C-alpha atoms as a PDB file:
ATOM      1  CA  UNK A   1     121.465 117.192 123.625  1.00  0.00           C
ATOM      2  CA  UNK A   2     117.855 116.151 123.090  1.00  0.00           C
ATOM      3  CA  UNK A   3     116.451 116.676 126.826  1.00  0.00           C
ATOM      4  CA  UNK A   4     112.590 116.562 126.560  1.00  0.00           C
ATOM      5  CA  UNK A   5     109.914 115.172 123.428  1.00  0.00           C
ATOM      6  CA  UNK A   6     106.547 116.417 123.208  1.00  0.00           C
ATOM      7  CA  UNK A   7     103.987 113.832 122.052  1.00  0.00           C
ATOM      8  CA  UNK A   8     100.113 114.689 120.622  1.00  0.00           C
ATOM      9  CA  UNK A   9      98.178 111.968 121.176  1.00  0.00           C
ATOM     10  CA  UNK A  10      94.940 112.193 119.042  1.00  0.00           C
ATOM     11  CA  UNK A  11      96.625 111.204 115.459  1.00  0.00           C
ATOM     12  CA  UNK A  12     100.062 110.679 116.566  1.00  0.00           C
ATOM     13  CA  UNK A  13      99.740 108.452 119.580  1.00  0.00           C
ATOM     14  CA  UNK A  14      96.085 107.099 119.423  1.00  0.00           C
ATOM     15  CA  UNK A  15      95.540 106.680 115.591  1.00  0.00           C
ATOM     16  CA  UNK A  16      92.072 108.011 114.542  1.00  0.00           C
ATOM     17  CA  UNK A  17      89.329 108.891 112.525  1.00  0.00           C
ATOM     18  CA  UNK A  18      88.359 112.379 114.132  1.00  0.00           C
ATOM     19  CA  UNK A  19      85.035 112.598 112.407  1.00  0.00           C
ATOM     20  CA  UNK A  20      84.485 108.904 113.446  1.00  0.00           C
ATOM     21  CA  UNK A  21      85.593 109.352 117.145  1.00  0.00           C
ATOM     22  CA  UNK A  22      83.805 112.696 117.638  1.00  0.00           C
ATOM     23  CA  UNK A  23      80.214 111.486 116.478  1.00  0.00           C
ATOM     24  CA  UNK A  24      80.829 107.882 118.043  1.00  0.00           C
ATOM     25  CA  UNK A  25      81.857 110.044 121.664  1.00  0.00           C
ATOM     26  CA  UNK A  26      78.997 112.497 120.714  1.00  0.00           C
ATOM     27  CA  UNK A  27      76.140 109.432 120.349  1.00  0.00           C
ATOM     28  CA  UNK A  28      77.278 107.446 123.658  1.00  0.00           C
ATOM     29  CA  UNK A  29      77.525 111.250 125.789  1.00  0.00           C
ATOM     30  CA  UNK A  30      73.861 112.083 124.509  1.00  0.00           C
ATOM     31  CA  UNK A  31      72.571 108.251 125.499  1.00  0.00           C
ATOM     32  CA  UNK A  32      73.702 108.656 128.896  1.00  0.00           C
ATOM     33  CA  UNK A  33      72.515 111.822 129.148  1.00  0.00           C
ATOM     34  CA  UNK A  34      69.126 111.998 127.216  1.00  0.00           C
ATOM     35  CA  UNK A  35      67.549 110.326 130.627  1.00  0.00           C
ATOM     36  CA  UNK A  36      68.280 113.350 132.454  1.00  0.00           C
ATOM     37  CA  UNK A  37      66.329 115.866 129.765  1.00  0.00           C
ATOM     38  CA  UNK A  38      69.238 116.794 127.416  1.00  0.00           C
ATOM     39  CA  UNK A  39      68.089 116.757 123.736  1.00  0.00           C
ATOM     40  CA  UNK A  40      71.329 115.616 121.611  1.00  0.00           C
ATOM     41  CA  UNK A  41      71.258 118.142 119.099  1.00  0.00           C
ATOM     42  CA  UNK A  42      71.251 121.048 122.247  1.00  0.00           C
ATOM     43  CA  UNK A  43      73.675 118.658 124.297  1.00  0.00           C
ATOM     44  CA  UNK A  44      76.340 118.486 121.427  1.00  0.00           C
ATOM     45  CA  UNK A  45      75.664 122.157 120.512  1.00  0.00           C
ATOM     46  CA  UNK A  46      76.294 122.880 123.942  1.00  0.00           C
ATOM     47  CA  UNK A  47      79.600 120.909 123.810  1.00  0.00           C
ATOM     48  CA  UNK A  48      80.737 122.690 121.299  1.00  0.00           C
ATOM     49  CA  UNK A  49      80.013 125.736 122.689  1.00  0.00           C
ATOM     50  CA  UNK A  50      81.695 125.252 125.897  1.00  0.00           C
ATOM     51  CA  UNK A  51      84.691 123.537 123.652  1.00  0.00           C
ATOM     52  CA  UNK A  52      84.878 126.890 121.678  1.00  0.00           C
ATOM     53  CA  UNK A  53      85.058 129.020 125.372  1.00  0.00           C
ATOM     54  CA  UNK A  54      88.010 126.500 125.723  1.00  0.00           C
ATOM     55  CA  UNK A  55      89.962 127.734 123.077  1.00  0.00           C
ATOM     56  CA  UNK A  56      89.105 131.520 123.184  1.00  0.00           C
ATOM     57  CA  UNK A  57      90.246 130.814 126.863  1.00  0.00           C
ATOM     58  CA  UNK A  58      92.215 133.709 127.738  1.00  0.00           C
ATOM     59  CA  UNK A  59      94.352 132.494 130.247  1.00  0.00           C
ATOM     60  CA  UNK A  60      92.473 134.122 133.074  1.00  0.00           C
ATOM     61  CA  UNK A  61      90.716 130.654 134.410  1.00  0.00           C
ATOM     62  CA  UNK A  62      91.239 126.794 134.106  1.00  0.00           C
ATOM     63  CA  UNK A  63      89.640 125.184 130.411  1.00  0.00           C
ATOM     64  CA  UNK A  64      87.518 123.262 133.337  1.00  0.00           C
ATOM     65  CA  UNK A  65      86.165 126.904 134.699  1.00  0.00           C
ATOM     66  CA  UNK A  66      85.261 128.180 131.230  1.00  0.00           C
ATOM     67  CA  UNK A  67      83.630 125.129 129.805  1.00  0.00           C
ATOM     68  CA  UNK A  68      81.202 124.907 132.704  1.00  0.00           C
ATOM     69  CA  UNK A  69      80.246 128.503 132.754  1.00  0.00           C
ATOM     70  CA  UNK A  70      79.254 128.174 128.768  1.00  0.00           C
ATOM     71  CA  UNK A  71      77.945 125.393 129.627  1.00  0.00           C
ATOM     72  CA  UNK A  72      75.954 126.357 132.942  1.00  0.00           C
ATOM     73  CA  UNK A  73      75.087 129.123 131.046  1.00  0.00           C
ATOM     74  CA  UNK A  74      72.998 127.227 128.156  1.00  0.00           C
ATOM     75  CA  UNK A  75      71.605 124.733 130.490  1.00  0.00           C
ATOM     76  CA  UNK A  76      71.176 126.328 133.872  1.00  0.00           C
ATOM     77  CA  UNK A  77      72.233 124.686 137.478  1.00  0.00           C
ATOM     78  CA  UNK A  78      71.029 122.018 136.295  1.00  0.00           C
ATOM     79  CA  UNK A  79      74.103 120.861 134.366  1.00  0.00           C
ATOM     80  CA  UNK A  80      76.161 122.318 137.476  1.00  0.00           C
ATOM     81  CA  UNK A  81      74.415 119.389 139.137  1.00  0.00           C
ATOM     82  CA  UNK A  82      75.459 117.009 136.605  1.00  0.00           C
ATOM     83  CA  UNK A  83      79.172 116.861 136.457  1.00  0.00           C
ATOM     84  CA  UNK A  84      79.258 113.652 138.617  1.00  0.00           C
ATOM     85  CA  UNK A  85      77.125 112.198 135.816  1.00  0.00           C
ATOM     86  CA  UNK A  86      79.333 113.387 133.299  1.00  0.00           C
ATOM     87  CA  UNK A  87      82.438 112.443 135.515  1.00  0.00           C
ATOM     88  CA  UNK A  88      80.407 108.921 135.588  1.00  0.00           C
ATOM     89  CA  UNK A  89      80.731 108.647 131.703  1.00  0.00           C
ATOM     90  CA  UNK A  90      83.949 109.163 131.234  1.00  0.00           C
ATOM     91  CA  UNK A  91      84.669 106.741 133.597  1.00  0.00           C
ATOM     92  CA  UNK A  92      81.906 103.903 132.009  1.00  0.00           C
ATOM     93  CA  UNK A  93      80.487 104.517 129.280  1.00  0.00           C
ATOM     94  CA  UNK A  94      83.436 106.633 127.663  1.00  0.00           C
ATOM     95  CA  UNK A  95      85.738 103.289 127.209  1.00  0.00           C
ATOM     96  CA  UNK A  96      83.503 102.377 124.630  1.00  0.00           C
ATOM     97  CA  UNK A  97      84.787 105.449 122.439  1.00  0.00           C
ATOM     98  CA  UNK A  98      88.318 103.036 122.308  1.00  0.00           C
ATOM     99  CA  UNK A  99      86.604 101.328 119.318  1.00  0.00           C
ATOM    100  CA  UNK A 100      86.712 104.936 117.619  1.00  0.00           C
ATOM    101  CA  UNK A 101      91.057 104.444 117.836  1.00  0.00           C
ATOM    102  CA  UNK A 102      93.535 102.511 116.164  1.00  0.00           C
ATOM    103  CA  UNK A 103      96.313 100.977 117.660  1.00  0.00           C
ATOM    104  CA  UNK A 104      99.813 101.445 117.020  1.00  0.00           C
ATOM    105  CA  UNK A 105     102.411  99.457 119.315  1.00  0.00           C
ATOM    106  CA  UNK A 106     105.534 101.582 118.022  1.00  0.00           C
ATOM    107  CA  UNK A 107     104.221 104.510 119.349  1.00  0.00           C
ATOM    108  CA  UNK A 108     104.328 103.507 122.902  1.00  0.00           C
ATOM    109  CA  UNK A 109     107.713 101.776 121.996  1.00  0.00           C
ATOM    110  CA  UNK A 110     109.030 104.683 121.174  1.00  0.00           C
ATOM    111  CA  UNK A 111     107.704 106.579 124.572  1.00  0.00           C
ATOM    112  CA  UNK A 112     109.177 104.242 126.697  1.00  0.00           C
ATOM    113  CA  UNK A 113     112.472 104.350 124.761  1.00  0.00           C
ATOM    114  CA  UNK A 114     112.521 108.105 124.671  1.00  0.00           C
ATOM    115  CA  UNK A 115     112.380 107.333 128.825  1.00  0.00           C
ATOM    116  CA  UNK A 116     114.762 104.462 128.807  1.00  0.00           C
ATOM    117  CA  UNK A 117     117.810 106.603 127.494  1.00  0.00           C
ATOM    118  CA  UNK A 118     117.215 109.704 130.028  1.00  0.00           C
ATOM    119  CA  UNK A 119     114.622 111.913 127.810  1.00  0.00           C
ATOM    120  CA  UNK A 120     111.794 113.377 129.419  1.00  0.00           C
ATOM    121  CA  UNK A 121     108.559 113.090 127.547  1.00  0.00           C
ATOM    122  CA  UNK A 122     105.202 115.142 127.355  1.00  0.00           C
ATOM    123  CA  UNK A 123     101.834 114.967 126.010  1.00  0.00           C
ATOM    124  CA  UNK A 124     100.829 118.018 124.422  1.00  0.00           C
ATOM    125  CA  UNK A 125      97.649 117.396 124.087  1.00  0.00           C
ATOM    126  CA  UNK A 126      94.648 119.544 123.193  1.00  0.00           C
ATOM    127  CA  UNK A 127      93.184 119.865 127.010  1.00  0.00           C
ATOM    128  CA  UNK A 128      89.634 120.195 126.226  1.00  0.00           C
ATOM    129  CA  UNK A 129      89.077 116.646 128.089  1.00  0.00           C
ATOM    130  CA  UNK A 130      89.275 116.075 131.842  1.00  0.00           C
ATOM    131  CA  UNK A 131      91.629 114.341 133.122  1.00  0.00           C
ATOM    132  CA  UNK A 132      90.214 110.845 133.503  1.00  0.00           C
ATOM    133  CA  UNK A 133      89.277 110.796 129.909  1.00  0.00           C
ATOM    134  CA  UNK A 134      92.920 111.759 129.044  1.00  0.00           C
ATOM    135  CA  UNK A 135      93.999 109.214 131.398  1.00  0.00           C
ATOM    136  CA  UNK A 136      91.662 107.030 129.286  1.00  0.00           C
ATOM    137  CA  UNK A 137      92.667 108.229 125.934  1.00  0.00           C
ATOM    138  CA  UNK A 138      96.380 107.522 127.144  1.00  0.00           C
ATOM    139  CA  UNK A 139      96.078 104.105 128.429  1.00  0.00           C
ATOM    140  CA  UNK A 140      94.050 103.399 124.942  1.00  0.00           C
ATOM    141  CA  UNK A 141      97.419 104.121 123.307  1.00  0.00           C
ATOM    142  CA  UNK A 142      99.213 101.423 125.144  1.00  0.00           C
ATOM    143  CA  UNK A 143     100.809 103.545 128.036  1.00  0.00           C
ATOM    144  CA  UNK A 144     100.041 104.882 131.534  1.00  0.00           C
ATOM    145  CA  UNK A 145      99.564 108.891 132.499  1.00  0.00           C
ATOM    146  CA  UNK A 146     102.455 108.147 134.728  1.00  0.00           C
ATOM    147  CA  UNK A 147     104.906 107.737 131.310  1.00  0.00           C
ATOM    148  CA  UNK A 148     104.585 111.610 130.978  1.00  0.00           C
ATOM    149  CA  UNK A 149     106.295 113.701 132.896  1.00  0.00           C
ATOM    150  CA  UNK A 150     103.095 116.542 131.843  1.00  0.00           C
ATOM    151  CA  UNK A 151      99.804 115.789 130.464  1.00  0.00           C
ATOM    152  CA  UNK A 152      97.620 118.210 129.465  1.00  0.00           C
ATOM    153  CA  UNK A 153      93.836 118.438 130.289  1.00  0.00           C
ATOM    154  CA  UNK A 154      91.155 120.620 131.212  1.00  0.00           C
ATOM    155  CA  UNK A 155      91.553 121.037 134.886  1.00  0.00           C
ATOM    156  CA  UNK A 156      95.201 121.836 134.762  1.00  0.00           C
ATOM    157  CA  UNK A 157      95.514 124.266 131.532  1.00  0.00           C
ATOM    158  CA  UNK A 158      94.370 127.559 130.983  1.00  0.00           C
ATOM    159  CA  UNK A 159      94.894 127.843 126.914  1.00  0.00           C
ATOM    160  CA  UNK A 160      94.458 125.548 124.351  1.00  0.00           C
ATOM    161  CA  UNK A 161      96.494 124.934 121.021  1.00  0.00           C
ATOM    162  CA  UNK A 162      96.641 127.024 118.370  1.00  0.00           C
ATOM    163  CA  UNK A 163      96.887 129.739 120.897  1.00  0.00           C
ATOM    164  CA  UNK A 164     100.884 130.501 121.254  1.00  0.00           C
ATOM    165  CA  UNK A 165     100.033 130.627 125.169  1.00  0.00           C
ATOM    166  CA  UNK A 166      99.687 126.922 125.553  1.00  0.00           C
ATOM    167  CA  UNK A 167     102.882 125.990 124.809  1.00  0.00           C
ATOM    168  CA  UNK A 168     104.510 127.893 127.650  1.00  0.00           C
ATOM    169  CA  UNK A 169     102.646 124.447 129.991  1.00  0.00           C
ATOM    170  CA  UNK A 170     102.014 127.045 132.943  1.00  0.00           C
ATOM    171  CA  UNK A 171      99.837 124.648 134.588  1.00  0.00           C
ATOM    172  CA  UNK A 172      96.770 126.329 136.313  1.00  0.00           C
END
């Protein structure tokens, strides 16, 4: 008997471009950001630095802790300092990234049905986001965070996919 789905959601429940959606996210992070001294080119290099620490995560800390000390470690207190303006993006400016994503209605149809007859459902999702922009990136696909029964993001994960680790959902 079919007890629990796991869902991705970028590609599979938020259709998208990725090359699209990463330089459109890339272009509205560095505008809000350029105002308090980050160049793009070192604020997106940065990124992906601190998105690679992510994945090499070894299990040992939260994706959350080992994005910020990359991160920190290029930019120095300063971007310590700054998380409430990046927590401020995601929570403004961020939306605008919806225009990046498709829509497809069947997908939360299918969620909800997977609910309706007794299934539990997850989102596996790469957790290299915090949580409000998940939250964000969910709702863009039709649902609510509260249609999973686990959502993966960056404060709550210690591992990110491809790494065999991840799947075992030991939330940090």
């Amino acid at each position: 008997m079919l007890t629990t789905v796991l869902f991705d959601l970028d590609g599979t429940l938020l259709p998208m471009d990725q090359d699209a959606f990463v330089h459109g996210y890339f272009s509205l992070l560095a505008k809000k950001l350029a105002p308090r001294g980050y160049e793009a080119k070192a604020l997106i290099d940065g990124i992906w630095k601190g998105t690679a620490a992510m994945v090499k995560n070894d299990g040992s800390r939260t994706n959350e802790a080992a994005f910020w000390e990359t991160f920190s470690g290029i930019f120095g207190p300063q971007a310590l300092e700054d998380m409430p303006l990046f927590e401020e993006f995601y929570a403004t400016d961020f939306q605008q990234a919806k225009t990046f994503c498709g829509f497809q209605p069947k997908a939360a149809e299918v969620v909800r049905g997977l609910k309706a007859a007794g299934v539990q459902v997850a989102l596996a999702t790469n957790p290299i986001f915090p949580a409000i922009a998940t939250e964000s990136r969910i709702r863009w696909a039709g649902l609510e965070p509260g249609d999973f029964a686990l959502y993966t993001t960056y404060e709550n994960t210690s591992f990110c996919k491809p790494n065999p680790a991840y799947w075992t959902f030991s939330a940090a």
